[in-house]
Backbone as JSON Lines, residues from 0, in Angstrom:
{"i":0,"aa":"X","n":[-43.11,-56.92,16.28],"ca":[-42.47,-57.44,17.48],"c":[-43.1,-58.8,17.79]}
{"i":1,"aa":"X","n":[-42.04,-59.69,17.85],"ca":[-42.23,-61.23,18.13],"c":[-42.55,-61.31,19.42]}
{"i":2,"aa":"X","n":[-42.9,-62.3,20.34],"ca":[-42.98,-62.74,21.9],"c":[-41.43,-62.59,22.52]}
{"i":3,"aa":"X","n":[-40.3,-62.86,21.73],"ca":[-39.07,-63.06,22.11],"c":[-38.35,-61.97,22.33]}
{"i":4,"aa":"X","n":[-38.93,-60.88,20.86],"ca":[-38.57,-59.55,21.55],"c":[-39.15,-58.91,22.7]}
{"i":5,"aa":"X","n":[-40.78,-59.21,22.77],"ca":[-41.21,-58.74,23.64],"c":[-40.75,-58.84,24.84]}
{"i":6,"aa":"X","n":[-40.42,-59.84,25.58],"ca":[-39.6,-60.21,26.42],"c":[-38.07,-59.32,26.95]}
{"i":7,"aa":"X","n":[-37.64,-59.26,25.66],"ca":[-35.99,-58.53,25.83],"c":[-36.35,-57.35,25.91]}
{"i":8,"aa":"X","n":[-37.21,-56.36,25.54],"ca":[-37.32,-55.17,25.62],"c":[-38.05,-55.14,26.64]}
{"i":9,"aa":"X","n":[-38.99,-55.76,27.9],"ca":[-39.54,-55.73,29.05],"c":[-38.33,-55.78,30.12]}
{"i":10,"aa":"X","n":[-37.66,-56.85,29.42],"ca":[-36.26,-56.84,30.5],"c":[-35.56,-55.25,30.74]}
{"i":11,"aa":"X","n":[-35.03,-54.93,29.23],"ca":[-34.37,-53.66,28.94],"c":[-35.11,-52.8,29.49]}
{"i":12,"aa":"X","n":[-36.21,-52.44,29.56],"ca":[-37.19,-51.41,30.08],"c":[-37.31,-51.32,31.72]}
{"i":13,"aa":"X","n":[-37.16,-52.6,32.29],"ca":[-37.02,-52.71,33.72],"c":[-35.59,-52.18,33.85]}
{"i":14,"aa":"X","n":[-34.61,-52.76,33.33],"ca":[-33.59,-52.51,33.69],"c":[-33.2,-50.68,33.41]}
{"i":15,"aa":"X","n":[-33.6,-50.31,32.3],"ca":[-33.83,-48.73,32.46],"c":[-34.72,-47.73,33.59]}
{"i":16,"aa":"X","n":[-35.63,-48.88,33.62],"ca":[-36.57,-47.77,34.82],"c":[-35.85,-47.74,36.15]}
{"i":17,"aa":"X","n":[-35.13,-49.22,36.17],"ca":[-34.48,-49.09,37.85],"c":[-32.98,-47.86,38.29]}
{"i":18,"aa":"X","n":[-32.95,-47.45,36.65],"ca":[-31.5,-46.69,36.65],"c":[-31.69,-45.34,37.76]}
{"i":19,"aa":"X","n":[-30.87,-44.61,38.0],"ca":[-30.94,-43.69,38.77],"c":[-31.18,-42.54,38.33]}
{"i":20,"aa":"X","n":[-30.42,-42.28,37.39],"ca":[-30.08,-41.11,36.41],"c":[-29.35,-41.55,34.9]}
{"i":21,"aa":"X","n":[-30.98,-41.21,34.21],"ca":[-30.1,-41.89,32.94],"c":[-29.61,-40.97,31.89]}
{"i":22,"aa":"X","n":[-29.15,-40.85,31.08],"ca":[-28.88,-39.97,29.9],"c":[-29.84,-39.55,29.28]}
{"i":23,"aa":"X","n":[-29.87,-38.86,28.2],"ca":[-30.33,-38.25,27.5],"c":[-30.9,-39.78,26.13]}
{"i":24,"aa":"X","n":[-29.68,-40.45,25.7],"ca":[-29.93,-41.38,24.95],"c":[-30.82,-42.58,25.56]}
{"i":25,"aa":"X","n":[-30.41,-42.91,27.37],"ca":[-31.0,-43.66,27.59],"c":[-32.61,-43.29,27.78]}
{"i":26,"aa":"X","n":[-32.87,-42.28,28.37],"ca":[-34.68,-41.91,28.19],"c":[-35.22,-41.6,27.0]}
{"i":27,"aa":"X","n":[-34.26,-41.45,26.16],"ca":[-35.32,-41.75,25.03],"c":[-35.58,-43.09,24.6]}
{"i":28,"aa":"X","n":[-34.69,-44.25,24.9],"ca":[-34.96,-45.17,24.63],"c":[-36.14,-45.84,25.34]}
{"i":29,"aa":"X","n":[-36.13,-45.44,26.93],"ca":[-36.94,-45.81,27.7],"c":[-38.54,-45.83,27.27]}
{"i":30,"aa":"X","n":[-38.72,-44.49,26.24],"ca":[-39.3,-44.43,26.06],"c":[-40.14,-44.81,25.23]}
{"i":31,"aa":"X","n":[-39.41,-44.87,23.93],"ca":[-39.5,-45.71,22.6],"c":[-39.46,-47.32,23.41]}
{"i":32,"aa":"X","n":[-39.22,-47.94,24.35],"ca":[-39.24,-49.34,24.6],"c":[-40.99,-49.27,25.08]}
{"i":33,"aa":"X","n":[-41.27,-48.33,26.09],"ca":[-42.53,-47.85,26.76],"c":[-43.32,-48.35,25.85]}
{"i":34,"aa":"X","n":[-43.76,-47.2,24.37],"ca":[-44.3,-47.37,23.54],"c":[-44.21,-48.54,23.01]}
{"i":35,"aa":"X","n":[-43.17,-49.22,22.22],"ca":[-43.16,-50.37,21.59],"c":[-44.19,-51.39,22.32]}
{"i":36,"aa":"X","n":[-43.51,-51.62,24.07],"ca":[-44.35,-52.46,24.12],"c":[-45.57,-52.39,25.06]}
{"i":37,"aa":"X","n":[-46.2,-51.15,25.04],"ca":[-47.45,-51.0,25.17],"c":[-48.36,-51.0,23.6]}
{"i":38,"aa":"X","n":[-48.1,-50.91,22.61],"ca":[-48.5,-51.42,21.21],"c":[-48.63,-52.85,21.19]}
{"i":39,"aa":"X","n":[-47.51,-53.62,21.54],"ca":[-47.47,-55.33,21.57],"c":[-48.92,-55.72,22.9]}
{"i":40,"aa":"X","n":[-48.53,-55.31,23.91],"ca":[-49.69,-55.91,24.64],"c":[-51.17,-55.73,24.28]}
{"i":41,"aa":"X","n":[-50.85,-54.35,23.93],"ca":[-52.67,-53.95,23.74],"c":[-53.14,-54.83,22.31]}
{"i":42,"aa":"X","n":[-52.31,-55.0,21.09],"ca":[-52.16,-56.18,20.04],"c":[-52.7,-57.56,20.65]}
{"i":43,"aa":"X","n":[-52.15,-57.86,21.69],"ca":[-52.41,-58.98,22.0],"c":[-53.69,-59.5,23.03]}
{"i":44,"aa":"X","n":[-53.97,-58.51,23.65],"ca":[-54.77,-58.29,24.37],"c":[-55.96,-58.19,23.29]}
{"i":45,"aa":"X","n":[-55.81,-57.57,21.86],"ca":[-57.21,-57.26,21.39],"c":[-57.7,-58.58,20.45]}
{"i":46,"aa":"X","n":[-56.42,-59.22,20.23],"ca":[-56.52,-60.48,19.82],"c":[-56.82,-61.84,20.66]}
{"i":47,"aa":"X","n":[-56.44,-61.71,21.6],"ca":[-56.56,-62.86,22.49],"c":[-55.79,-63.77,22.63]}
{"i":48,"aa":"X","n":[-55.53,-65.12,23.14],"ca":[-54.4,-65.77,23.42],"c":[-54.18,-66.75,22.64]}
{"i":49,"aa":"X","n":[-53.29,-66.73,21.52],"ca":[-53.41,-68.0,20.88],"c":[-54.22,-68.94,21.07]}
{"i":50,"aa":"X","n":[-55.05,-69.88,20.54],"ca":[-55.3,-71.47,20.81],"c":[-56.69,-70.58,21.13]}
{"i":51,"aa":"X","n":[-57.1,-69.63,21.53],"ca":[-58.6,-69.26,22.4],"c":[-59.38,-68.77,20.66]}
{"i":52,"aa":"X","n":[-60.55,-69.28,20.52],"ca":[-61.36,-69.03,19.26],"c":[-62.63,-69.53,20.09]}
């Protein structure tokens, strides 16, 4: 996962959490987005911020 996805799937993920009642397809996605990008931050977080050495 690029920065660009990261982004679209934070969007998608907000926009799922604000739902009311979602499906069956949509919480699993919610979830699989959850994961994805709690993997990307903690990645980036253990790496640090570009340009920082």
């Amino acid at each position: 996962m690029n920065e660009a996805e990261y982004h679209a799937a934070r969007g998608e993920l907000q926009r799922l959490e604000a739902m009311p009642d979602r499906s069956q397809p949509q919480q699993e996605r919610l979830d699989t987005l959850r994961k994805e990008v709690k993997v990307f931050e903690e990645g980036v977080r253990s790496k640090g911020k570009p340009g920082q050495e």
